[in-house]
Every structure is written in C-alpha cells, then in structure tokens.
C-alpha cells in the first residue's frame, strides 16, 4: 500500500512533526493538520495491518494529541476523515466484516501520577463532585495482545470478531472456539440476559511464546518479534487449528452490551464495573483477579500502577500499561464518551520498552580469550527510563541473519533488567546510503589475522600477547568470579598497566605497595588494603586459580571438577585427553583447551612464577568434593528456591542445599521434590501447588530441616 520511498518520507515527516512547536496561524495549522492525517494513517497501517510499527506508542500518541489540540483550537479543521474521528483500522478482505453491537472504542493515555490526577479532576468536574471527594476506580492490566468482541445469544457463543475499525471488525468465531479460555456456553439466561457482547484481549503466555519460537527456529520458519504479533497472527489465521496450536488465551475485561429477551438494555443490573467482571468470572470467563484492584482514590490508583510497572517483567503476559476505570456505572454514564474513547477510563502507559534509533557505527571489543564482539553505537534513546547508546550484536552471524547495516533505523528493545538488544532493522526506511557491515579480518587491536573455529560463533584473535586480551585477562583474574581480589577493579589494572607494572597476571603478586602509596589518589591506607586483599587471594583454593587463567571453555564448574582430581595445579602437565574425559561432565573441548594451555612452556613458567610469589597451587580442603552421607537431610531430593529469601542469598541457600545432599534444579515439574518459597513467590509457587506432589517449605522450615535454625 505504501511504497518504500513514501514510507521513509512519512517516517521523516513524523519525526519533524514531533519536534515542531505550536502553529502560528490557521494557514500553518491547516498544513500541519494535513500532514498529521497522512502520518497517522501511515502509522496505523504499520501497526494494525503490518504488525510492524516504526515509531513508539508514545510518539504515536504525541502526534495524535497534537492533532486533537489543533482541532480544538481550529474546529473548522476537524473533518470527518480525521484520525481523531475514528478508531484504528485492521480490516482486510480475508474475513467477513461484522458490525459490533456497540462501538469498540480506544482509550485516552496517561504517563504519570500527574496525568492521573488531572484525569481524576476531570471526572469530578463532569460528575459535579466536590474537589476533595474520592472517586472509586478499578485498575486492571492493559493487555498487549489483539482485542476481541464475543457475542453470546441464548447462552451460546455465536460470534467473535476482532476490533477492526471500532465499528466493524473481522469475524473469527472459529478461531475463538479454538481458544480454550473462551467458554462456548455460559449461563447468562439464568440472569435474564439473552444477548451480550463482551470485550477482551487474546494473548499468548510469554513461556509459551518462547516455546513457539524455539519450534519455529527448528522448523526453519521466521520468528515472531514478540508475543503480541504471535497472538494477533493467531487470531487472524484462516486455520483454527493454528490458533489452538499457539495456545491463545483470552482475558475478558469489559461488558459492552447486555439485553434481555425483550431487547431492553440490562447493564444496569450491575451497579459497578467490578461487579460485572466478578459476574463474568463466575460464569467461567478468564478475568483479571490478582491483577485487578478496586482503589478508593486516585492515589491508590497511582500506587497500584507503579507496583505493576515494577512487576511487569515477571508477569507471564505482555502488558503495556494499566487501565483505570471509574467503578460506578452511574458515574460512568455521567462522564460519557468522545468519538474516540470513554471519558470514564484512561490507560496508564508504562515507560516504553521499545524505541527506534539510528545505527551510527560499529565498534569491536576484544575479550579475554580474544573473541571479537561487534557493538552497535546508536543515537542515544530512552528505553524504560534508561539512556541506551551501545548494544552488543554478538557475532557476525547475528549481524547477517538480521541484515543489520550502518545507517539503518533500528528497533531497540530493553526488557526489565535484560540488556538491550536490536529487534530488527527497518529495511522499508532505507534510502540506499546504508552500508553493509564488513566484519574485520584482522584483530582491531594487534592486526593479527582472526580465526574462527568450526562450530563456534565468534571470530578470535589467536595472539595470546595481544594487549587488549592481556588487559581483559588481568581484569578477569582479579574479578569476583575468579580470584576475587577485593577493591581491585579494571581502573587499577589499566593504571598499573600503563605504568608498566603489569605485564602478565603474575605481576599482580609482586606489586610495589610503597610505590602505589605514592600514586595520586592512593596513600598508605589504600595501598595496604590492596596488599591485604592480594595476600588473601594468594591462599585461594586452586579451583579459583584454574578459572582465573582464562582458558577457553574452562568455566567455573569444570574448574571445580578438575581441582577435585589433582594435588597440584602443575599435575595437569602430565594429563592425557582421556584423563580429562574420564571425569563426568568434562568433554573433549575442555580437554583440548586445557591440554594446549599446559603444553605451552610460557604458561608453565607463568604458574611457577606465581607460585614463587606465594600463590597457592596445592589442592585445599575447599577443592575436595563434598561428602554427602546417605542420611543427609536432603539426600536424593531435588530442590528449587523462589521468591525473596530474607536470611540468606539465593546462592548461599543453594550451596547449603547441596551440602545437605540436595540437587538444585531450575524449573517446576513433577521431578521437583521441594520448593522453598520466599517472600512474594509468584508463578513457580502456583505451578508447584498445581503439580501437587511438591513439598512447599518456607525459608524457616528449610533451615529447620537442615538443622540451621
Ligand atoms: S477497556 C470502552 N480494558 O486497549 C473501554 N481495554 O486502547 C475500552 N485493552 O484495543 C477498552 N486491556 O483492546 C480495556 N483492561 C483493559 C484492556 C484494554 C487492553 C486494549 C483494548 C483496546 C485498547 C485501547
């Protein structure tokens, strides 16, 4: 429908309009109005038809509000074809178009507590309530899926449709029937309701979404960008078995229409929105329960919204905000509607997780084993409240599979604490000036030709002396995961390296503390603190030392396994591949890399130098395998910790469990014996309860069980 070039122009025009300040006169306003019509239509098409938005919801809303503001100032510019005069359009010719019993409207948006307060004030004005009175609201999630309307007649589901343009939608009754959370029959007639229309949202659980994509990857199909796309696609597929396969679910959140056998409106059976939802819940519909709250006033509303914004990532459905509704239906009626949204409801939108930006350039980072990681430098954008300007592109295959180019407009996402990533490049917005990314053939640090081992994703610099690598190795050596030298961070490493005090990791153990005390920003105290931390690290168990050497593929776990088998680190010089692979959980790849390390004379020299400087190379008690007796309190049991523990950290708890004979596992299934539920335990607890055979303990009960009250 839109040519590529036109898409680029409309995108640029949108960005320009977003920057533009208020119009001086009617002529200027008229031009802007036309432009806004154009760009809003375009973005609706991208969002609803193509499922491929190129601007954020926030930007769309800003443009929409700009148009509303102009129309308010110059009412003669408000024409019937204005995007403010109708709701979005997703009709295609694939399905029967059906008319909704009552229009499905949109929602007005708010973004902070201030906006909510304004909303509350508007409600009180409309309802002619005292300024200091409290209005009761219901707050529920704003589900981010595909909206649906369900019609029941004489207790039977007779029709289901998508939202369409708000007045007419696409019929998808067969697909709705394939969704198990939608009852095919419900007892409305018992309550003298003969015909109803319900509003809801079709969704896919995040867990389920991951499984679907994993399967699609296996089958060589393109992956869905997010659960919403998987859900809306599943709603509009021609094949109901596909809807069923994707495990679509539907939450119902609104009673749109209800009539008795004479055709009279009987919505007034209920005095509040909440009663209506409870009623639907009792009839067997999936309605928000813990996610819904009746709030006494707007302050409680704001708190509940913030609470859910923080919880959003841990929730198993995608939500992009909360919806705030006046609870009393009498008050709702007093508020009424605009052509676009009900005046008695508002969406509270969470901070955007996605944004578009431009990929400016690529930098290449060199890791401790020489792996080259491409990092995209993008024009800084705000994502869920954080400024993002660098994003890892992982490796060459990732770049190629997503066809990412320099100069591209990219869609960036940051979910919770997860590191930001590039969802995709917008190839529709290219103008030809974008450059393909040429992955370097030589190390950007030392110019050694890069190598890529079979079956490995990363290109590596094979030069062990490569300066960038040496620095990374030293930084890793002192880090918490490795030798855990307290207070010794990357900035010290860089500084000492520049002073020529550090050439290899052994030099860390012969630093001149008197010289350090003289450095700017140091002093006697910090120098002696550092000395103490380094002296302490010299006594570390050898599994830490092995891990700290940055041997490719030798992780924490394998280091522990090796440390159990040797008296002295240098014993490994005499090992054969078989000696390694005889150890359960150690494979040929680890063997090969450790062998190569210990066959290199310079490495042996390095270790000997470290030993002469006082670093422990002999197996300690900490390195020996834990002996668990058969009568240990948790012998043979599998265990999982969930929620917040108050008396110990998660890791500590897991270690305690291991010491007492248990095996830590990561998911709830019938194989799980014990679940320790801390504060605010969520879905895992529910699942464990559902499994039925899992013993559920509190933190205290767990401690008591292992005799550690
Ligand atoms: S109420 C007349 N409640 O958000 C009331 N809508 O922008 C209007 N949505 O497409 C809708 N969760 O599908 C309502 N708890 C919720 C919702 C919700 C998601 C969707 C709805 C509509 C869009 C409105």
XYZ file of C-alpha atoms and ligand atoms in Angstrom:
733
model
C 0.000 0.000 0.000
C 2.868 2.370 0.779
C 5.971 2.402 -1.405
C 9.316 2.211 0.311
C 10.321 5.738 -0.529
C 6.993 7.041 0.705
C 7.457 5.180 3.993
C 10.815 6.863 4.523
C 9.261 10.287 3.800
C 6.384 9.701 6.189
C 8.761 8.487 8.876
C 10.948 11.592 8.476
C 7.869 13.809 8.421
C 6.683 12.203 11.672
C 9.998 12.938 13.356
C 9.824 16.533 12.092
C 6.262 16.962 13.367
C 7.300 15.601 16.738
C 9.894 18.385 17.009
C 7.592 21.119 15.723
C 6.198 23.744 18.116
C 2.667 25.229 18.038
C 1.316 26.680 14.804
C 1.219 30.483 14.451
C -1.969 30.824 12.418
C -4.786 28.960 10.762
C -2.911 28.538 7.468
C 0.039 26.898 9.184
C -2.314 24.781 11.285
C -4.102 23.610 8.155
C -0.897 22.382 6.599
C 0.142 20.603 9.793
C -3.294 19.012 10.052
C -2.963 17.518 6.591
C 0.487 16.224 7.414
C -0.740 14.720 10.670
C -3.588 12.959 8.852
C -1.057 11.469 6.467
C 1.404 10.270 9.044
C -1.222 8.965 11.485
C -2.868 6.921 8.741
C 0.516 5.562 7.812
C 1.404 4.559 11.361
C -1.991 2.939 11.896
C -1.364 0.863 8.822
C 2.113 -0.105 10.013
C 0.788 -1.015 13.461
C -2.518 -2.728 12.749
C -2.152 -4.165 9.273
C 1.529 -4.888 9.001
C 2.148 -5.603 12.689
C 5.375 -3.709 12.189
C 5.304 -0.274 13.843
C 8.144 2.117 13.082
C 7.562 4.600 15.898
C 6.859 4.054 19.572
C 3.359 4.173 21.066
C 4.416 7.300 22.898
C 5.397 9.046 19.673
C 2.152 7.991 18.041
C 0.173 9.341 20.990
C 2.096 12.611 20.863
C 1.217 13.078 17.201
C -2.390 12.152 17.888
C -2.638 14.632 20.748
C -1.093 17.321 18.586
C -3.870 16.832 16.062
C -6.505 16.903 18.798
C -5.054 20.148 20.113
C -5.136 21.829 16.690
C -8.702 20.666 16.137
C -9.703 22.126 19.424
C -8.153 25.478 18.556
C -9.459 25.498 14.972
C -12.685 23.428 14.980
C -13.213 24.085 11.252
C -10.177 21.840 10.586
C -11.867 18.847 12.227
C -13.124 16.837 9.236
C -14.962 13.508 9.316
C -11.953 11.723 7.880
C -9.657 12.888 10.665
C -7.910 10.057 12.549
C -9.400 11.548 15.707
C -12.849 10.733 14.376
C -12.500 7.021 14.244
C -10.600 4.224 15.858
C -7.868 2.253 14.158
C -8.405 0.103 11.148
C -7.360 -3.509 10.768
C -9.910 -4.715 8.255
C -8.582 -6.818 5.450
C -10.594 -8.703 2.911
C -9.762 -12.084 4.271
C -12.645 -12.332 6.714
C -16.322 -11.404 6.931
C -16.796 -7.935 8.206
C -19.323 -7.753 11.068
C -20.744 -4.809 12.949
C -20.175 -4.587 16.698
C -23.302 -4.242 18.831
C -21.717 -1.140 20.368
C -18.580 0.537 19.026
C -15.276 -0.664 20.446
C -13.530 2.497 21.445
C -9.928 3.312 22.191
C -8.538 4.654 25.433
C -7.044 8.002 26.277
C -3.492 7.745 27.616
C -1.642 8.946 30.695
C 2.018 8.537 31.593
C 2.498 9.570 35.229
C 0.807 10.306 38.539
C 0.280 13.918 37.486
C -1.730 12.851 34.413
C -3.801 10.557 36.624
C -4.577 13.416 38.997
C -5.732 15.564 36.072
C -7.941 12.695 34.945
C -9.417 12.400 38.445
C -10.143 16.130 38.490
C -11.868 15.979 35.115
C -14.052 13.113 36.366
C -15.088 15.056 39.463
C -15.959 18.091 37.378
C -18.057 16.053 34.944
C -19.842 14.301 37.774
C -20.201 17.527 39.749
C -18.470 16.101 42.791
C -16.617 18.078 45.464
C -12.969 18.672 44.653
C -11.849 16.919 47.823
C -14.123 13.913 47.421
C -12.803 10.482 46.373
C -13.867 8.615 43.263
C -13.558 4.828 43.324
C -11.689 3.261 40.418
C -10.960 -0.229 39.162
C -7.450 -0.772 37.854
C -6.531 -3.719 35.661
C -3.715 -4.507 33.224
C -3.691 -3.100 29.745
C -3.117 -6.394 27.984
C -0.955 -6.165 24.909
C -2.447 -8.638 22.500
C -5.292 -8.490 20.000
C -8.693 -7.172 21.086
C -11.762 -9.278 20.540
C -15.532 -8.952 20.931
C -17.556 -12.033 21.892
C -21.305 -12.265 21.355
C -23.395 -14.825 23.285
C -27.014 -15.422 22.411
C -29.188 -17.743 24.493
C -26.041 -18.770 26.383
C -24.141 -19.837 23.279
C -21.090 -18.222 21.751
C -22.410 -17.207 18.359
C -19.855 -14.755 17.125
C -16.365 -13.496 17.775
C -14.690 -10.640 15.996
C -11.556 -8.535 16.054
C -11.829 -4.866 16.881
C -11.436 -3.725 13.263
C -12.135 -0.046 12.875
C -14.108 0.051 16.115
C -17.484 -0.117 14.400
C -16.881 -3.153 12.248
C -14.490 -5.994 12.851
C -13.478 -9.235 11.206
C -15.383 -12.309 12.195
C -13.177 -15.064 13.661
C -15.695 -17.220 15.505
C -13.980 -20.492 14.634
C -10.681 -19.215 15.927
C -12.318 -18.058 19.163
C -13.800 -21.509 19.594
C -10.292 -22.900 19.309
C -9.268 -20.861 22.351
C -9.806 -22.902 25.462
C -10.214 -19.973 27.801
C -13.317 -18.829 25.912
C -16.397 -20.737 27.147
C -18.585 -21.987 24.314
C -21.615 -21.705 26.600
C -22.226 -19.561 29.652
C -25.270 -19.235 31.918
C -26.373 -15.718 31.055
C -30.074 -16.578 30.734
C -30.243 -17.517 34.395
C -29.628 -13.846 34.993
C -32.185 -12.732 32.425
C -29.571 -11.831 29.871
C -30.374 -13.069 26.413
C -27.733 -11.342 24.366
C -24.348 -9.943 25.424
C -21.214 -8.593 23.877
C -18.007 -8.960 25.875
C -14.700 -7.273 25.275
C -11.388 -8.887 25.860
C -7.865 -9.461 24.683
C -6.341 -12.513 23.032
C -2.876 -13.254 24.394
C -0.070 -15.760 24.407
C 1.841 -16.559 27.593
C 5.471 -15.445 27.464
C 6.637 -19.009 28.298
C 4.553 -20.376 25.546
C 5.826 -17.736 23.141
C 9.413 -18.845 23.777
C 8.440 -22.432 23.026
C 6.647 -21.437 19.826
C 9.656 -19.514 18.589
C 12.045 -22.310 19.509
C 9.925 -24.715 17.456
C 9.753 -22.244 14.565
C 13.522 -21.886 14.633
C 13.828 -25.688 14.421
C 11.402 -25.788 11.510
C 13.266 -23.023 9.722
C 10.319 -20.608 9.945
C 10.701 -16.878 10.618
C 10.421 -15.999 14.290
C 7.736 -13.786 15.818
C 9.111 -10.489 17.077
C 7.028 -10.609 20.276
C 4.060 -12.376 21.910
C 1.669 -9.729 20.618
C 2.495 -10.499 16.995
C 2.180 -14.204 17.654
C -1.231 -13.593 19.275
C -2.716 -11.245 16.665
C -1.448 -13.538 13.929
C -3.076 -16.484 15.682
C -6.358 -14.552 15.899
C -6.477 -13.778 12.237
C -5.243 -17.026 10.806
C -7.586 -18.850 8.453
C -6.776 -22.114 10.151
C -8.326 -22.524 13.628
C -6.008 -25.418 14.414
C -3.155 -22.925 14.205
C -4.918 -20.778 16.827
C -5.228 -23.824 19.031
C -1.615 -24.819 18.462
C -0.344 -21.459 19.579
C -2.247 -21.777 22.838
C -4.036 -18.446 22.539
C -5.890 -17.330 25.648
C -8.384 -14.573 26.234
C -8.830 -12.262 29.194
C -12.244 -10.599 29.376
C -12.254 -7.068 30.803
C -15.467 -5.354 29.790
C -19.204 -5.948 29.394
C -20.051 -3.976 26.280
C -23.696 -4.769 25.785
C -26.343 -6.798 27.564
C -30.058 -7.131 26.684
C -32.948 -9.265 27.936
C -35.357 -11.178 25.695
C -37.344 -8.028 25.006
C -34.187 -6.355 23.794
C -34.018 -3.957 26.765
C -30.586 -2.915 27.963
C -29.959 -4.684 31.263
C -26.451 -3.454 32.006
C -27.986 -1.617 34.958
C -28.279 -4.997 36.733
C -24.797 -4.132 37.910
C -24.007 -1.027 39.826
C -20.249 -1.171 39.277
C -17.728 -2.289 36.673
C -16.195 -4.578 39.251
C -19.486 -6.418 39.804
C -19.749 -7.007 36.075
C -16.253 -8.516 35.943
C -16.868 -10.711 39.001
C -20.056 -11.916 37.379
C -18.143 -12.892 34.226
C -15.512 -14.622 36.334
C -18.246 -16.681 37.981
C -19.634 -17.654 34.603
C -16.268 -19.168 33.716
C -14.529 -16.415 31.816
C -10.876 -15.657 32.407
C -10.843 -12.265 34.083
C -8.001 -10.419 35.808
C -8.020 -11.335 39.516
C -4.787 -10.560 41.359
C -4.089 -8.088 38.588
C -7.301 -6.157 39.314
C -7.878 -3.823 42.205
C -10.697 -1.596 43.392
C -8.994 1.603 44.557
C -10.516 4.083 46.991
C -8.955 7.103 45.357
C -6.551 8.214 42.647
C -3.526 7.976 44.958
C -4.179 4.254 45.409
C -4.594 4.004 41.647
C -1.176 5.583 41.034
C 0.450 3.280 43.602
C -1.082 0.177 42.074
C 0.003 1.276 38.589
C 3.582 1.801 39.776
C 3.546 -1.518 41.595
C 2.646 -3.274 38.362
C 5.132 -1.307 36.316
C 7.836 -2.751 38.580
C 6.336 -6.259 38.377
C 5.687 -6.192 34.689
C 8.659 -8.297 33.601
C 7.896 -11.117 35.989
C 4.290 -11.336 34.818
C 3.594 -14.065 32.318
C 1.647 -11.919 29.838
C 2.762 -8.860 27.941
C 1.181 -5.728 29.342
C 1.987 -2.223 28.226
C 0.215 -0.348 30.973
C -2.772 -0.386 33.302
C -6.349 0.655 32.566
C -8.107 2.851 35.092
C -11.918 2.775 35.031
C -14.465 4.667 37.121
C -16.107 1.874 39.113
C -19.641 3.237 39.475
C -21.698 2.733 36.317
C -23.867 5.725 37.241
C -20.804 7.938 37.291
C -19.562 6.352 34.058
C -22.793 7.368 32.408
C -22.392 10.913 33.655
C -18.939 11.105 32.092
C -19.959 9.804 28.685
C -17.773 9.335 25.617
C -15.851 11.185 22.954
C -15.872 9.703 19.450
C -12.508 8.155 20.323
C -12.650 6.986 23.945
C -14.805 6.704 27.031
C -14.288 9.706 29.340
C -14.555 7.428 32.383
C -11.457 5.414 31.585
C -7.817 6.082 30.889
C -4.767 3.975 30.102
C -1.688 4.452 32.261
C 1.130 3.625 29.874
C 4.364 2.132 31.161
C 7.656 3.594 30.031
C 8.433 2.428 26.523
C 10.476 -0.746 26.243
C 11.000 -0.210 22.544
C 12.241 2.731 20.538
C 13.715 3.391 17.145
C 17.168 4.844 16.683
C 19.900 5.056 14.067
C 22.888 2.744 13.953
C 25.815 5.131 13.663
C 28.832 2.877 13.724
C 30.196 -0.459 14.912
C 32.973 -0.926 17.439
C 34.743 -4.225 18.032
C 35.534 -5.343 21.564
C 38.259 -7.862 22.265
C 37.539 -10.321 25.062
C 39.848 -12.171 27.438
C 40.182 -15.154 25.139
C 40.389 -12.911 22.085
C 36.747 -13.200 20.964
C 35.722 -10.222 18.890
C 32.309 -8.819 19.802
C 30.716 -6.272 17.485
C 28.968 -3.476 19.384
C 26.500 -1.128 17.711
C 26.780 2.538 18.608
C 23.340 4.065 18.207
C 21.988 7.588 18.585
C 21.123 7.600 22.311
C 17.492 6.737 23.095
C 15.448 6.464 26.275
C 14.292 2.928 26.953
C 12.210 2.139 30.035
C 13.824 5.104 31.747
C 17.459 4.394 30.811
C 19.575 6.001 28.083
C 20.925 3.404 25.692
C 23.731 4.117 23.227
C 25.641 0.807 22.859
C 24.202 -2.579 22.038
C 26.009 -5.856 21.567
C 25.488 -7.520 18.199
C 27.042 -10.777 19.490
C 28.792 -12.056 16.361
C 28.966 -11.991 12.589
C 26.100 -14.462 12.096
C 23.766 -12.335 14.201
C 24.518 -9.299 12.031
C 23.989 -11.273 8.841
C 20.830 -13.033 9.941
C 19.215 -9.708 10.838
C 20.753 -7.919 7.849
C 21.790 -5.008 10.029
C 23.576 -2.161 8.228
C 25.310 1.033 9.271
C 22.900 3.956 8.889
C 19.855 1.725 9.430
C 16.897 2.757 11.502
C 16.792 0.006 14.124
C 14.134 -1.091 16.576
C 15.674 -1.431 20.011
C 14.152 -3.192 22.999
C 15.056 -3.366 26.654
C 13.007 -5.671 28.839
C 13.455 -5.232 32.574
C 16.997 -5.832 33.658
C 17.784 -7.639 30.462
C 20.492 -5.999 28.372
C 19.120 -4.038 25.431
C 19.028 -5.718 22.052
C 18.232 -4.922 18.444
C 14.939 -6.452 17.419
C 15.337 -5.632 13.741
C 16.411 -3.199 11.087
C 13.641 -1.300 9.324
C 14.539 -2.070 5.754
C 11.493 -0.176 4.486
C 13.155 3.020 5.652
C 16.445 2.575 3.789
C 17.443 5.200 1.241
C 20.400 3.354 -0.246
C 23.093 5.129 1.739
C 23.265 2.338 4.327
C 26.440 0.296 4.393
C 26.732 -3.439 4.810
C 28.866 -4.375 7.781
C 32.214 -5.885 6.800
C 33.378 -7.993 9.690
C 37.122 -7.337 10.221
C 39.625 -9.953 9.035
C 42.308 -8.746 11.448
C 42.311 -8.040 15.160
C 41.398 -4.371 15.621
C 43.937 -4.230 18.469
C 47.051 -6.018 17.192
C 46.257 -6.678 13.496
C 46.789 -10.451 13.798
C 44.537 -12.300 11.297
C 41.402 -13.537 13.045
C 40.403 -17.189 13.190
C 37.044 -18.856 13.600
C 36.873 -22.406 14.858
C 34.385 -24.791 13.358
C 31.071 -24.728 15.247
C 31.995 -21.512 17.052
C 30.123 -18.288 16.540
C 32.937 -15.909 17.403
C 35.964 -14.768 15.445
C 39.037 -14.789 17.688
C 42.400 -13.126 17.803
C 44.873 -16.013 18.333
C 47.665 -13.773 19.653
C 47.939 -14.555 23.384
C 50.102 -11.447 23.826
C 47.502 -9.144 22.207
C 47.445 -6.119 24.500
C 43.666 -5.845 24.657
C 43.415 -9.512 25.624
C 46.117 -9.281 28.254
C 44.250 -6.394 29.882
C 40.951 -8.278 29.791
C 42.598 -11.371 31.250
C 44.078 -9.428 34.111
C 40.766 -7.734 34.789
C 39.064 -11.108 34.845
C 41.786 -12.641 37.020
C 41.141 -10.187 39.876
C 37.331 -10.164 39.493
C 34.801 -11.602 41.916
C 34.202 -14.679 39.791
C 37.896 -15.542 39.649
C 40.456 -14.669 42.366
C 38.039 -12.221 43.994
C 40.596 -9.566 44.975
C 38.562 -7.047 46.901
C 38.765 -3.458 45.610
C 40.941 -4.338 42.599
C 38.901 -3.070 39.658
C 39.545 -2.507 35.941
C 40.709 1.080 36.528
C 43.614 -0.117 38.730
C 44.566 -2.694 36.131
C 44.683 -0.055 33.400
C 46.645 2.348 35.534
C 49.265 -0.164 36.664
C 49.493 -1.480 33.117
C 50.235 1.971 31.761
C 52.918 2.390 34.403
C 54.446 -0.824 33.056
C 53.988 -2.574 36.403
C 51.794 -5.305 34.983
C 52.856 -7.407 32.018
C 51.131 -10.648 32.995
C 48.906 -11.877 35.816
C 51.899 -12.982 37.899
C 52.960 -9.335 38.215
C 49.820 -8.728 40.265
C 51.592 -10.628 43.058
C 54.748 -8.544 43.010
C 53.338 -5.031 43.055
C 55.395 -2.426 44.891
C 52.995 -1.173 47.547
C 55.267 1.684 48.566
C 55.162 2.986 45.008
C 51.377 2.533 44.917
C 51.020 4.551 48.118
C 52.763 7.449 46.321
C 50.297 7.469 43.402
C 47.769 10.249 43.178
C 44.503 9.184 44.766
C 46.143 6.382 46.788
C 48.007 6.695 50.101
C 49.283 4.313 52.776
C 45.868 3.093 53.784
C 44.501 2.139 50.398
C 47.843 0.614 49.360
C 47.900 -1.602 52.436
C 44.261 -2.535 51.969
C 45.089 -3.664 48.466
C 48.063 -5.611 49.764
C 45.866 -7.384 52.283
C 43.325 -8.316 49.623
C 46.063 -9.659 47.324
C 47.727 -11.618 50.134
C 44.393 -13.161 50.987
C 43.826 -14.171 47.359
C 47.176 -15.963 47.314
C 45.600 -18.559 49.627
C 42.623 -19.222 47.341
C 41.609 -22.797 46.567
C 43.023 -23.909 43.240
C 39.622 -24.109 41.517
C 39.571 -20.318 41.633
C 43.085 -20.120 40.243
C 42.253 -22.511 37.390
C 39.196 -20.494 36.477
C 41.160 -17.230 36.683
C 43.578 -18.302 33.927
C 41.044 -17.548 31.143
C 41.462 -20.895 29.449
C 38.914 -21.104 26.652
C 35.847 -23.178 27.698
C 37.179 -23.802 31.207
C 34.340 -22.368 33.273
C 33.679 -22.323 36.983
C 32.118 -25.750 37.108
C 34.788 -27.531 35.070
C 37.490 -25.801 37.152
C 35.935 -27.261 40.290
C 35.789 -30.727 38.750
C 39.459 -30.567 37.776
C 40.521 -29.209 41.154
C 38.947 -32.242 42.835
C 41.252 -34.553 40.896
C 44.691 -33.016 41.378
C 47.099 -32.373 44.219
C 48.942 -29.606 42.458
C 47.976 -27.408 39.509
C 51.097 -28.397 37.577
C 49.996 -32.065 37.728
C 47.880 -31.179 34.708
C 51.063 -31.043 32.625
C 51.111 -34.830 32.646
C 47.450 -35.392 31.874
C 46.181 -37.035 28.696
C 42.921 -36.325 26.933
C 41.483 -39.477 28.483
C 42.290 -38.324 31.990
C 40.050 -35.370 31.316
C 37.208 -37.112 29.566
C 37.081 -39.786 32.261
C 35.663 -37.104 34.515
C 31.890 -36.954 34.254
C 30.767 -33.652 32.690
C 34.140 -32.846 31.122
C 34.247 -33.213 27.380
C 36.895 -33.202 24.653
C 36.629 -29.435 24.042
C 37.647 -28.547 27.588
C 40.313 -31.257 27.449
C 41.813 -29.887 24.255
C 41.992 -26.320 25.538
C 43.423 -27.187 28.950
C 45.968 -29.520 27.355
C 47.053 -26.773 24.965
C 47.481 -24.379 27.869
C 49.604 -26.781 29.892
C 51.664 -27.751 26.844
C 52.791 -24.169 26.428
C 56.076 -23.596 28.255
C 55.418 -19.898 28.813
C 52.253 -20.760 30.749
C 54.140 -23.207 32.968
C 56.682 -20.511 33.621
C 53.905 -18.098 34.492
C 52.429 -20.530 37.029
C 55.836 -21.241 38.547
C 56.457 -17.531 38.856
C 53.125 -17.149 40.631
C 53.954 -19.984 42.998
C 57.314 -18.415 43.837
C 55.422 -15.207 44.652
C 53.308 -17.061 47.193
C 50.231 -18.010 45.168
C 48.807 -21.356 46.295
C 48.926 -24.116 43.664
C 48.130 -27.009 46.008
C 44.694 -28.575 46.459
C 42.931 -27.231 49.573
C 40.042 -28.650 51.593
C 37.793 -26.296 49.672
C 38.746 -28.062 46.474
C 37.832 -31.520 47.695
C 34.457 -32.956 46.769
C 31.723 -32.513 49.351
C 30.994 -35.804 51.031
C 27.296 -36.220 51.429
C 26.217 -39.142 53.526
C 23.188 -41.140 52.511
C 21.342 -39.966 55.611
C 21.907 -36.249 54.913
C 18.595 -34.441 55.477
C 18.076 -33.694 51.785
C 19.823 -36.729 50.287
C 18.426 -37.617 46.888
C 15.961 -34.719 46.849
C 15.675 -32.062 44.151
C 15.069 -28.534 45.339
C 14.211 -25.103 43.969
C 14.243 -21.682 45.649
C 11.821 -18.986 44.557
C 10.834 -15.528 45.780
C 12.909 -13.302 48.026
C 14.825 -15.031 50.821
C 15.333 -12.945 53.932
C 18.009 -14.802 55.883
C 20.439 -15.681 53.112
C 21.195 -15.055 49.472
C 19.912 -17.352 46.772
C 23.398 -18.712 46.064
C 24.080 -19.353 49.714
C 20.805 -21.227 50.026
C 21.657 -23.384 47.015
C 25.072 -24.178 48.442
C 23.507 -25.152 51.764
C 21.115 -27.408 49.919
C 23.976 -29.086 48.037
C 25.923 -29.576 51.278
C 22.902 -31.347 52.685
C 22.585 -33.701 49.774
C 20.050 -31.967 47.546
C 20.280 -31.247 43.842
C 19.314 -27.732 42.722
C 17.081 -27.639 39.690
C 15.690 -24.640 37.874
C 12.132 -25.424 36.866
C 8.968 -26.724 38.455
C 7.888 -30.126 37.201
C 6.832 -33.454 38.644
C 10.557 -34.131 39.140
C 10.770 -31.412 41.777
C 10.640 -32.627 45.405
C 10.952 -29.416 47.415
C 10.094 -25.809 46.663
C 11.318 -23.207 49.145
C 9.058 -20.191 48.714
C 10.424 -16.855 49.881
C 8.595 -13.564 50.013
C 6.458 -12.626 47.037
C 6.879 -16.030 45.425
C 4.933 -15.977 42.185
C 4.301 -18.253 39.244
C 6.683 -21.019 40.370
C 4.814 -21.368 43.640
C 1.496 -21.540 41.828
C 2.852 -24.141 39.446
C 4.265 -26.226 42.287
C 0.894 -26.134 44.030
C -0.710 -27.259 40.813
C 1.712 -30.180 40.409
C 0.510 -31.377 43.797
C 3.425 -33.627 44.711
C 5.909 -30.860 45.542
C 6.654 -30.246 49.208
C 6.431 -26.494 49.773
C 8.579 -25.024 52.553
C 9.106 -21.560 53.964
C 12.637 -20.316 54.374
C 12.499 -21.067 58.116
C 11.177 -24.569 57.561
C 14.029 -25.202 55.149
C 16.602 -24.015 57.704
C 14.990 -26.127 60.382
C 15.097 -29.175 58.135
C 18.849 -28.882 57.704
C 19.351 -28.154 61.387
C 20.252 -24.499 60.997
C 17.504 -22.722 62.861
S -11.243 -1.080 28.147
C -14.605 1.061 26.380
N -9.558 -2.596 29.452
O -6.558 -1.383 24.852
C -13.396 0.566 27.091
N -9.102 -2.105 27.167
O -6.546 1.493 23.553
C -12.221 0.473 26.196
N -7.057 -3.167 26.301
O -7.823 -2.074 21.912
C -11.330 -0.613 26.453
N -6.500 -4.198 28.161
O -8.257 -3.944 23.440
C -9.849 -2.011 28.267
N -8.161 -3.954 30.727
C -8.461 -3.363 29.556
C -7.639 -3.514 28.412
C -7.994 -2.857 27.228
C -6.188 -3.976 26.904
C -6.956 -2.712 24.901
C -8.227 -2.762 24.134
C -8.147 -1.609 23.170
C -7.003 -0.810 23.663
C -7.472 0.579 23.940
